[in-house]
Amino acid sequence: MFLILWLALASPVSAESILAVFAHPDDETTVGPLLARYAAEGHTVRLLTLTSGQIGTANTKLKAGDELGAAREEELRCACRGLGIGEPELGRFMDGGVNTGPALEKMAQKVRQMFEQAKPDVVITWGPDGLTGHPDHRAAGAVATQVFQRQGLLPHKARKLYYVAYPESLFANFQSDNQILKGLAAAISSRVVSDAFVTTVVDAGRYLDQAQAAIRCHKTQWPPQQMQAMADLNSKVLKGKVYLRLALSSKPLPRSLREKDILK
């Protein structure tokens, strides 16, 4: 009897599966601390990135197209290692070319395949605004939502779908002596979500180093000063927290929901 009780108490919490679905290499950095936290706690964390970012020449002399796409795929693998999560799944759709009907349907097929492969309990993606308004972000979020909500087509049915969200209160009248951070916050402030719609706040402050290691991998996209501003955003503005909106759930939940753990 005592042995059975001891084994029950000593047994680890059963691992669950999280799938993040985004458009470009580097999109995962918006929830990097969260992904690192759940991976460190023993859960399976997978990332599906639908394009290879082939035209994102912000901080590189690499030629747009296959050359840049290959480099960004390697940066994404580096970021996943930094976060401590599994190898990324690569959709390899064309950056900026996913908003036609045929492309959206092919992306939906890819997402459905990943749902069955990863068997996620929870899915994280972009909301209708794509966080930044980028058309590829919006397409990725729309496709992930479309696949999730057609549960009759899915052999494996995830429980919850979340959208990434930045709460309005954190960015209203934001001031900083760091002009890069101030500019970053100003850009975000046009895409915030009213606090009343933020359902979930996950404290991942212990994993900011892993999140910053992932950010540093994306050298074709950001110079060091921008990377530092992103670290400051995570630590000084978001305070190590990741904010989400629960969009769909197989279990009815109260409207006043405030979660601290996406796996509960």
PDB file of C-alpha atoms in Angstrom:
ATOM      1  CA  MET A   1       0.000   0.000   0.000  1.00  0.00           C
ATOM      2  CA  PHE A   2       2.745   2.417   0.976  1.00  0.00           C
ATOM      3  CA  LEU A   3       4.723   1.448  -2.142  1.00  0.00           C
ATOM      4  CA  ILE A   4       1.743   2.209  -4.384  1.00  0.00           C
ATOM      5  CA  LEU A   5       1.257   5.595  -2.699  1.00  0.00           C
ATOM      6  CA  TRP A   6       4.955   6.412  -3.033  1.00  0.00           C
ATOM      7  CA  LEU A   7       4.973   5.499  -6.715  1.00  0.00           C
ATOM      8  CA  ALA A   8       1.942   7.670  -7.335  1.00  0.00           C
ATOM      9  CA  LEU A   9       3.550  10.643  -5.622  1.00  0.00           C
ATOM     10  CA  ALA A  10       6.909  10.079  -7.292  1.00  0.00           C
ATOM     11  CA  SER A  11       5.529   9.648 -10.814  1.00  0.00           C
ATOM     12  CA  PRO A  12       6.146  12.662 -13.069  1.00  0.00           C
ATOM     13  CA  VAL A  13       3.265  14.664 -14.487  1.00  0.00           C
ATOM     14  CA  SER A  14       2.238  13.048 -17.758  1.00  0.00           C
ATOM     15  CA  ALA A  15       3.742  14.813 -20.735  1.00  0.00           C
ATOM     16  CA  GLU A  16       1.494  16.620 -23.176  1.00  0.00           C
ATOM     17  CA  SER A  17       2.097  18.014 -26.644  1.00  0.00           C
ATOM     18  CA  ILE A  18       2.162  21.615 -27.866  1.00  0.00           C
ATOM     19  CA  LEU A  19       2.266  22.650 -31.516  1.00  0.00           C
ATOM     20  CA  ALA A  20       3.078  26.200 -32.647  1.00  0.00           C
ATOM     21  CA  VAL A  21       2.095  27.118 -36.218  1.00  0.00           C
ATOM     22  CA  PHE A  22       3.697  30.234 -37.687  1.00  0.00           C
ATOM     23  CA  ALA A  23       4.558  31.716 -41.070  1.00  0.00           C
ATOM     24  CA  HIS A  24       8.278  32.563 -41.016  1.00  0.00           C
ATOM     25  CA  PRO A  25      11.520  31.587 -39.331  1.00  0.00           C
ATOM     26  CA  ASP A  26      11.774  34.035 -36.366  1.00  0.00           C
ATOM     27  CA  ASP A  27       7.985  34.158 -35.716  1.00  0.00           C
ATOM     28  CA  GLU A  28       8.509  31.644 -32.906  1.00  0.00           C
ATOM     29  CA  THR A  29      10.435  34.270 -30.921  1.00  0.00           C
ATOM     30  CA  THR A  30       7.158  35.941 -29.923  1.00  0.00           C
ATOM     31  CA  VAL A  31       6.393  32.956 -27.679  1.00  0.00           C
ATOM     32  CA  GLY A  32       9.964  31.747 -27.179  1.00  0.00           C
ATOM     33  CA  PRO A  33       9.934  31.846 -23.360  1.00  0.00           C
ATOM     34  CA  LEU A  34       6.715  29.810 -23.264  1.00  0.00           C
ATOM     35  CA  LEU A  35       8.021  27.160 -25.660  1.00  0.00           C
ATOM     36  CA  ALA A  36      11.233  26.872 -23.653  1.00  0.00           C
ATOM     37  CA  ARG A  37       9.332  26.555 -20.377  1.00  0.00           C
ATOM     38  CA  TYR A  38       7.091  23.696 -21.438  1.00  0.00           C
ATOM     39  CA  ALA A  39       9.937  21.835 -23.133  1.00  0.00           C
ATOM     40  CA  ALA A  40      12.020  22.137 -19.948  1.00  0.00           C
ATOM     41  CA  GLU A  41       9.073  20.762 -17.956  1.00  0.00           C
ATOM     42  CA  GLY A  42       9.149  17.612 -20.070  1.00  0.00           C
ATOM     43  CA  HIS A  43       6.376  18.279 -22.555  1.00  0.00           C
ATOM     44  CA  THR A  44       6.695  17.730 -26.301  1.00  0.00           C
ATOM     45  CA  VAL A  45       6.951  21.062 -28.108  1.00  0.00           C
ATOM     46  CA  ARG A  46       6.835  21.148 -31.911  1.00  0.00           C
ATOM     47  CA  LEU A  47       7.041  24.023 -34.370  1.00  0.00           C
ATOM     48  CA  LEU A  48       5.590  24.148 -37.885  1.00  0.00           C
ATOM     49  CA  THR A  49       6.936  27.056 -39.950  1.00  0.00           C
ATOM     50  CA  LEU A  50       5.062  27.319 -43.219  1.00  0.00           C
ATOM     51  CA  THR A  51       7.430  29.437 -45.320  1.00  0.00           C
ATOM     52  CA  SER A  52      11.216  29.640 -45.358  1.00  0.00           C
ATOM     53  CA  GLY A  53      11.270  33.446 -45.264  1.00  0.00           C
ATOM     54  CA  GLN A  54      12.814  33.550 -48.726  1.00  0.00           C
ATOM     55  CA  ILE A  55      12.348  37.294 -49.282  1.00  0.00           C
ATOM     56  CA  GLY A  56      13.191  38.584 -45.782  1.00  0.00           C
ATOM     57  CA  THR A  57      16.423  40.431 -46.599  1.00  0.00           C
ATOM     58  CA  ALA A  58      16.312  42.854 -43.655  1.00  0.00           C
ATOM     59  CA  ASN A  59      19.866  42.313 -42.335  1.00  0.00           C
ATOM     60  CA  THR A  60      21.698  40.280 -44.936  1.00  0.00           C
ATOM     61  CA  LYS A  61      23.405  40.491 -48.307  1.00  0.00           C
ATOM     62  CA  LEU A  62      22.211  37.023 -49.218  1.00  0.00           C
ATOM     63  CA  LYS A  63      20.196  36.839 -52.400  1.00  0.00           C
ATOM     64  CA  ALA A  64      16.440  36.519 -51.918  1.00  0.00           C
ATOM     65  CA  GLY A  65      15.087  33.144 -52.896  1.00  0.00           C
ATOM     66  CA  ASP A  66      16.458  29.676 -52.273  1.00  0.00           C
ATOM     67  CA  GLU A  67      19.798  30.913 -50.896  1.00  0.00           C
ATOM     68  CA  LEU A  68      18.205  33.068 -48.236  1.00  0.00           C
ATOM     69  CA  GLY A  69      15.531  30.468 -47.528  1.00  0.00           C
ATOM     70  CA  ALA A  70      18.156  27.820 -46.806  1.00  0.00           C
ATOM     71  CA  ALA A  71      20.005  30.197 -44.474  1.00  0.00           C
ATOM     72  CA  ARG A  72      16.830  31.066 -42.601  1.00  0.00           C
ATOM     73  CA  GLU A  73      15.905  27.405 -42.226  1.00  0.00           C
ATOM     74  CA  GLU A  74      19.274  26.848 -40.557  1.00  0.00           C
ATOM     75  CA  GLU A  75      18.686  29.854 -38.311  1.00  0.00           C
ATOM     76  CA  LEU A  76      15.360  28.309 -37.329  1.00  0.00           C
ATOM     77  CA  ARG A  77      17.039  25.018 -36.421  1.00  0.00           C
ATOM     78  CA  CYS A  78      19.494  27.008 -34.294  1.00  0.00           C
ATOM     79  CA  ALA A  79      16.590  28.806 -32.577  1.00  0.00           C
ATOM     80  CA  CYS A  80      14.846  25.520 -31.778  1.00  0.00           C
ATOM     81  CA  ARG A  81      18.038  24.183 -30.213  1.00  0.00           C
ATOM     82  CA  GLY A  82      18.297  27.377 -28.165  1.00  0.00           C
ATOM     83  CA  LEU A  83      14.743  26.929 -26.912  1.00  0.00           C
ATOM     84  CA  GLY A  84      15.301  23.249 -26.194  1.00  0.00           C
ATOM     85  CA  ILE A  85      12.483  22.099 -28.480  1.00  0.00           C
ATOM     86  CA  GLY A  86      12.402  19.553 -31.296  1.00  0.00           C
ATOM     87  CA  GLU A  87      13.584  20.109 -34.858  1.00  0.00           C
ATOM     88  CA  PRO A  88      11.217  22.426 -36.753  1.00  0.00           C
ATOM     89  CA  GLU A  89       8.862  21.068 -39.380  1.00  0.00           C
ATOM     90  CA  LEU A  90       9.332  23.088 -42.572  1.00  0.00           C
ATOM     91  CA  GLY A  91       6.448  23.761 -44.936  1.00  0.00           C
ATOM     92  CA  ARG A  92       8.727  25.448 -47.513  1.00  0.00           C
ATOM     93  CA  PHE A  93       5.916  27.496 -49.021  1.00  0.00           C
ATOM     94  CA  MET A  94       7.016  30.695 -50.732  1.00  0.00           C
ATOM     95  CA  ASP A  95       7.375  33.718 -48.488  1.00  0.00           C
ATOM     96  CA  GLY A  96       4.747  36.236 -49.570  1.00  0.00           C
ATOM     97  CA  GLY A  97       3.012  33.720 -51.826  1.00  0.00           C
ATOM     98  CA  VAL A  98       0.558  31.934 -49.559  1.00  0.00           C
ATOM     99  CA  ASN A  99      -2.585  33.977 -50.041  1.00  0.00           C
ATOM    100  CA  THR A 100      -4.016  32.307 -53.139  1.00  0.00           C
ATOM    101  CA  GLY A 101      -6.732  29.678 -52.904  1.00  0.00           C
ATOM    102  CA  PRO A 102      -4.523  26.763 -54.055  1.00  0.00           C
ATOM    103  CA  ALA A 103      -1.684  27.761 -51.705  1.00  0.00           C
ATOM    104  CA  LEU A 104      -4.036  28.041 -48.736  1.00  0.00           C
ATOM    105  CA  GLU A 105      -5.473  24.602 -49.430  1.00  0.00           C
ATOM    106  CA  LYS A 106      -1.984  23.067 -49.683  1.00  0.00           C
ATOM    107  CA  MET A 107      -1.059  24.748 -46.401  1.00  0.00           C
ATOM    108  CA  ALA A 108      -4.187  23.330 -44.787  1.00  0.00           C
ATOM    109  CA  GLN A 109      -3.161  19.853 -45.921  1.00  0.00           C
ATOM    110  CA  LYS A 110       0.287  20.400 -44.394  1.00  0.00           C
ATOM    111  CA  VAL A 111      -1.209  21.588 -41.108  1.00  0.00           C
ATOM    112  CA  ARG A 112      -3.571  18.610 -40.974  1.00  0.00           C
ATOM    113  CA  GLN A 113      -0.618  16.275 -41.529  1.00  0.00           C
ATOM    114  CA  MET A 114       1.268  17.977 -38.705  1.00  0.00           C
ATOM    115  CA  PHE A 115      -1.721  17.693 -36.380  1.00  0.00           C
ATOM    116  CA  GLU A 116      -1.743  13.960 -36.958  1.00  0.00           C
ATOM    117  CA  GLN A 117       2.050  13.626 -36.659  1.00  0.00           C
ATOM    118  CA  ALA A 118       2.506  15.759 -33.534  1.00  0.00           C
ATOM    119  CA  LYS A 119      -0.862  14.907 -31.928  1.00  0.00           C
ATOM    120  CA  PRO A 120      -0.966  18.219 -30.065  1.00  0.00           C
ATOM    121  CA  ASP A 121      -3.095  18.826 -27.010  1.00  0.00           C
ATOM    122  CA  VAL A 122      -2.675  22.579 -27.512  1.00  0.00           C
ATOM    123  CA  VAL A 123      -2.052  24.662 -30.648  1.00  0.00           C
ATOM    124  CA  ILE A 124      -0.642  28.216 -30.718  1.00  0.00           C
ATOM    125  CA  THR A 125      -0.789  30.472 -33.775  1.00  0.00           C
ATOM    126  CA  TRP A 126      -1.525  34.015 -34.956  1.00  0.00           C
ATOM    127  CA  GLY A 127      -4.897  35.678 -34.531  1.00  0.00           C
ATOM    128  CA  PRO A 128      -6.800  37.458 -37.332  1.00  0.00           C
ATOM    129  CA  ASP A 129      -4.479  40.479 -37.125  1.00  0.00           C
ATOM    130  CA  GLY A 130      -1.370  38.331 -37.571  1.00  0.00           C
ATOM    131  CA  LEU A 131       0.039  40.331 -34.637  1.00  0.00           C
ATOM    132  CA  THR A 132       1.965  42.571 -37.075  1.00  0.00           C
ATOM    133  CA  GLY A 133      -0.620  42.656 -39.837  1.00  0.00           C
ATOM    134  CA  HIS A 134       1.638  40.659 -42.176  1.00  0.00           C
ATOM    135  CA  PRO A 135      -0.484  38.833 -44.784  1.00  0.00           C
ATOM    136  CA  ASP A 136       1.542  35.620 -44.322  1.00  0.00           C
ATOM    137  CA  HIS A 137       0.920  35.731 -40.564  1.00  0.00           C
ATOM    138  CA  ARG A 138      -2.787  36.168 -41.134  1.00  0.00           C
ATOM    139  CA  ALA A 139      -2.824  33.283 -43.609  1.00  0.00           C
ATOM    140  CA  ALA A 140      -0.955  30.959 -41.232  1.00  0.00           C
ATOM    141  CA  GLY A 141      -3.324  31.734 -38.362  1.00  0.00           C
ATOM    142  CA  ALA A 142      -6.405  31.394 -40.555  1.00  0.00           C
ATOM    143  CA  VAL A 143      -5.286  28.001 -41.878  1.00  0.00           C
ATOM    144  CA  ALA A 144      -4.393  26.672 -38.405  1.00  0.00           C
ATOM    145  CA  THR A 145      -7.782  27.836 -37.126  1.00  0.00           C
ATOM    146  CA  GLN A 146      -9.584  26.300 -40.100  1.00  0.00           C
ATOM    147  CA  VAL A 147      -7.910  22.939 -39.527  1.00  0.00           C
ATOM    148  CA  PHE A 148      -8.525  22.987 -35.760  1.00  0.00           C
ATOM    149  CA  GLN A 149     -12.212  23.809 -36.032  1.00  0.00           C
ATOM    150  CA  ARG A 150     -12.966  21.043 -38.551  1.00  0.00           C
ATOM    151  CA  GLN A 151     -12.428  18.387 -35.892  1.00  0.00           C
ATOM    152  CA  GLY A 152     -14.565  15.879 -37.731  1.00  0.00           C
ATOM    153  CA  LEU A 153     -11.779  15.630 -40.316  1.00  0.00           C
ATOM    154  CA  LEU A 154      -9.059  15.007 -37.728  1.00  0.00           C
ATOM    155  CA  PRO A 155      -8.178  11.561 -36.378  1.00  0.00           C
ATOM    156  CA  HIS A 156      -6.438  13.385 -33.519  1.00  0.00           C
ATOM    157  CA  LYS A 157      -8.328  16.283 -31.951  1.00  0.00           C
ATOM    158  CA  ALA A 158      -6.447  18.973 -30.053  1.00  0.00           C
ATOM    159  CA  ARG A 159      -8.163  20.478 -26.992  1.00  0.00           C
ATOM    160  CA  LYS A 160      -7.349  24.176 -27.248  1.00  0.00           C
ATOM    161  CA  LEU A 161      -6.275  26.769 -29.816  1.00  0.00           C
ATOM    162  CA  TYR A 162      -4.566  29.994 -28.724  1.00  0.00           C
ATOM    163  CA  TYR A 163      -3.700  33.252 -30.487  1.00  0.00           C
ATOM    164  CA  VAL A 164      -0.621  35.270 -29.550  1.00  0.00           C
ATOM    165  CA  ALA A 165      -1.640  38.592 -27.989  1.00  0.00           C
ATOM    166  CA  TYR A 166       0.023  41.717 -26.642  1.00  0.00           C
ATOM    167  CA  PRO A 167      -2.198  43.411 -24.026  1.00  0.00           C
ATOM    168  CA  GLU A 168      -3.087  47.036 -24.566  1.00  0.00           C
ATOM    169  CA  SER A 169      -2.234  48.138 -21.027  1.00  0.00           C
ATOM    170  CA  LEU A 170       1.462  47.283 -21.373  1.00  0.00           C
ATOM    171  CA  PHE A 171       1.988  49.489 -24.407  1.00  0.00           C
ATOM    172  CA  ALA A 172      -0.223  52.492 -23.702  1.00  0.00           C
ATOM    173  CA  ASN A 173       1.997  55.574 -23.413  1.00  0.00           C
ATOM    174  CA  PHE A 174       5.137  53.429 -23.252  1.00  0.00           C
ATOM    175  CA  GLN A 175       8.307  55.448 -22.675  1.00  0.00           C
ATOM    176  CA  SER A 176      11.960  54.443 -22.809  1.00  0.00           C
ATOM    177  CA  ASP A 177      15.350  56.083 -23.250  1.00  0.00           C
ATOM    178  CA  ASN A 178      16.236  53.197 -25.560  1.00  0.00           C
ATOM    179  CA  GLN A 179      15.045  54.476 -28.919  1.00  0.00           C
ATOM    180  CA  ILE A 180      15.114  51.061 -30.569  1.00  0.00           C
ATOM    181  CA  LEU A 181      13.010  49.550 -27.793  1.00  0.00           C
ATOM    182  CA  LYS A 182      10.702  52.576 -27.918  1.00  0.00           C
ATOM    183  CA  GLY A 183      10.272  52.128 -31.660  1.00  0.00           C
ATOM    184  CA  LEU A 184       9.611  48.406 -31.236  1.00  0.00           C
ATOM    185  CA  ALA A 185       6.952  49.100 -28.610  1.00  0.00           C
ATOM    186  CA  ALA A 186       5.390  51.779 -30.809  1.00  0.00           C
ATOM    187  CA  ALA A 187       5.112  49.323 -33.686  1.00  0.00           C
ATOM    188  CA  ILE A 188       3.482  46.765 -31.400  1.00  0.00           C
ATOM    189  CA  SER A 189       1.066  49.316 -29.921  1.00  0.00           C
ATOM    190  CA  SER A 190      -0.910  49.458 -33.161  1.00  0.00           C
ATOM    191  CA  ARG A 191      -1.572  45.701 -32.943  1.00  0.00           C
ATOM    192  CA  VAL A 192      -2.446  45.221 -29.278  1.00  0.00           C
ATOM    193  CA  VAL A 193      -5.473  43.433 -27.850  1.00  0.00           C
ATOM    194  CA  SER A 194      -7.775  44.919 -25.212  1.00  0.00           C
ATOM    195  CA  ASP A 195      -6.899  43.416 -21.846  1.00  0.00           C
ATOM    196  CA  ALA A 196     -10.448  42.101 -21.454  1.00  0.00           C
ATOM    197  CA  PHE A 197      -9.808  39.636 -24.284  1.00  0.00           C
ATOM    198  CA  VAL A 198      -6.508  38.289 -22.954  1.00  0.00           C
ATOM    199  CA  THR A 199      -7.422  34.986 -21.325  1.00  0.00           C
ATOM    200  CA  THR A 200      -4.043  33.496 -20.537  1.00  0.00           C
ATOM    201  CA  VAL A 201      -0.799  34.755 -18.985  1.00  0.00           C
ATOM    202  CA  VAL A 202       2.037  32.255 -18.734  1.00  0.00           C
ATOM    203  CA  ASP A 203       4.976  33.166 -16.515  1.00  0.00           C
ATOM    204  CA  ALA A 204       8.146  32.050 -18.307  1.00  0.00           C
ATOM    205  CA  GLY A 205      10.592  34.467 -16.723  1.00  0.00           C
ATOM    206  CA  ARG A 206      13.040  31.693 -15.884  1.00  0.00           C
ATOM    207  CA  TYR A 207      13.496  31.013 -19.600  1.00  0.00           C
ATOM    208  CA  LEU A 208      14.463  34.436 -20.916  1.00  0.00           C
ATOM    209  CA  ASP A 209      18.046  33.316 -21.547  1.00  0.00           C
ATOM    210  CA  GLN A 210      16.810  30.506 -23.788  1.00  0.00           C
ATOM    211  CA  ALA A 211      14.487  32.921 -25.566  1.00  0.00           C
ATOM    212  CA  GLN A 212      17.342  35.324 -26.202  1.00  0.00           C
ATOM    213  CA  ALA A 213      19.574  32.499 -27.454  1.00  0.00           C
ATOM    214  CA  ALA A 214      16.873  31.769 -30.036  1.00  0.00           C
ATOM    215  CA  ILE A 215      16.612  35.435 -31.030  1.00  0.00           C
ATOM    216  CA  ARG A 216      20.378  35.609 -31.586  1.00  0.00           C
ATOM    217  CA  CYS A 217      20.124  32.840 -34.183  1.00  0.00           C
ATOM    218  CA  HIS A 218      18.198  35.028 -36.629  1.00  0.00           C
ATOM    219  CA  LYS A 219      21.182  37.036 -37.859  1.00  0.00           C
ATOM    220  CA  THR A 220      19.777  37.624 -41.338  1.00  0.00           C
ATOM    221  CA  GLN A 221      16.887  39.536 -39.793  1.00  0.00           C
ATOM    222  CA  TRP A 222      18.162  41.640 -36.909  1.00  0.00           C
ATOM    223  CA  PRO A 223      21.368  43.491 -36.004  1.00  0.00           C
ATOM    224  CA  PRO A 224      22.659  43.090 -32.427  1.00  0.00           C
ATOM    225  CA  GLN A 225      20.994  46.303 -31.209  1.00  0.00           C
ATOM    226  CA  GLN A 226      17.588  45.063 -32.373  1.00  0.00           C
ATOM    227  CA  MET A 227      18.188  41.695 -30.721  1.00  0.00           C
ATOM    228  CA  GLN A 228      18.940  43.454 -27.449  1.00  0.00           C
ATOM    229  CA  ALA A 229      15.779  45.534 -27.764  1.00  0.00           C
ATOM    230  CA  MET A 230      13.793  42.329 -28.179  1.00  0.00           C
ATOM    231  CA  ALA A 231      15.425  40.915 -25.048  1.00  0.00           C
ATOM    232  CA  ASP A 232      14.458  44.100 -23.215  1.00  0.00           C
ATOM    233  CA  LEU A 233      10.911  43.784 -24.529  1.00  0.00           C
ATOM    234  CA  ASN A 234      10.678  40.299 -23.015  1.00  0.00           C
ATOM    235  CA  SER A 235      12.256  41.221 -19.703  1.00  0.00           C
ATOM    236  CA  LYS A 236      11.339  44.875 -19.056  1.00  0.00           C
ATOM    237  CA  VAL A 237       7.964  45.249 -20.762  1.00  0.00           C
ATOM    238  CA  LEU A 238       6.445  41.770 -20.752  1.00  0.00           C
ATOM    239  CA  LYS A 239       8.247  40.871 -17.485  1.00  0.00           C
ATOM    240  CA  GLY A 240       8.939  37.331 -18.668  1.00  0.00           C
ATOM    241  CA  LYS A 241       5.276  36.636 -19.364  1.00  0.00           C
ATOM    242  CA  VAL A 242       3.667  35.385 -22.572  1.00  0.00           C
ATOM    243  CA  TYR A 243       0.121  36.571 -23.276  1.00  0.00           C
ATOM    244  CA  LEU A 244      -2.451  34.602 -25.256  1.00  0.00           C
ATOM    245  CA  ARG A 245      -6.117  34.566 -26.243  1.00  0.00           C
ATOM    246  CA  LEU A 246      -7.953  31.281 -25.998  1.00  0.00           C
ATOM    247  CA  ALA A 247      -9.735  31.171 -29.343  1.00  0.00           C
ATOM    248  CA  LEU A 248     -11.266  27.679 -29.461  1.00  0.00           C
ATOM    249  CA  SER A 249     -11.674  24.951 -26.888  1.00  0.00           C
ATOM    250  CA  SER A 250     -13.326  21.543 -26.943  1.00  0.00           C
ATOM    251  CA  LYS A 251     -14.444  22.221 -23.369  1.00  0.00           C
ATOM    252  CA  PRO A 252     -16.766  25.157 -22.602  1.00  0.00           C
ATOM    253  CA  LEU A 253     -15.035  27.706 -20.406  1.00  0.00           C
ATOM    254  CA  PRO A 254     -16.338  30.703 -18.420  1.00  0.00           C
ATOM    255  CA  ARG A 255     -16.102  34.121 -20.054  1.00  0.00           C
ATOM    256  CA  SER A 256     -14.129  35.417 -17.076  1.00  0.00           C
ATOM    257  CA  LEU A 257     -11.407  32.850 -17.671  1.00  0.00           C
ATOM    258  CA  ARG A 258      -7.909  33.787 -16.546  1.00  0.00           C
ATOM    259  CA  GLU A 259      -5.394  30.997 -17.051  1.00  0.00           C
ATOM    260  CA  LYS A 260      -1.770  30.668 -15.952  1.00  0.00           C
ATOM    261  CA  ASP A 261      -1.103  27.345 -17.658  1.00  0.00           C
ATOM    262  CA  ILE A 262      -2.149  26.371 -21.176  1.00  0.00           C
ATOM    263  CA  LEU A 263      -2.149  22.658 -20.330  1.00  0.00           C
ATOM    264  CA  LYS A 264      -4.726  22.817 -17.540  1.00  0.00           C
TER     265      LYS A 264
END
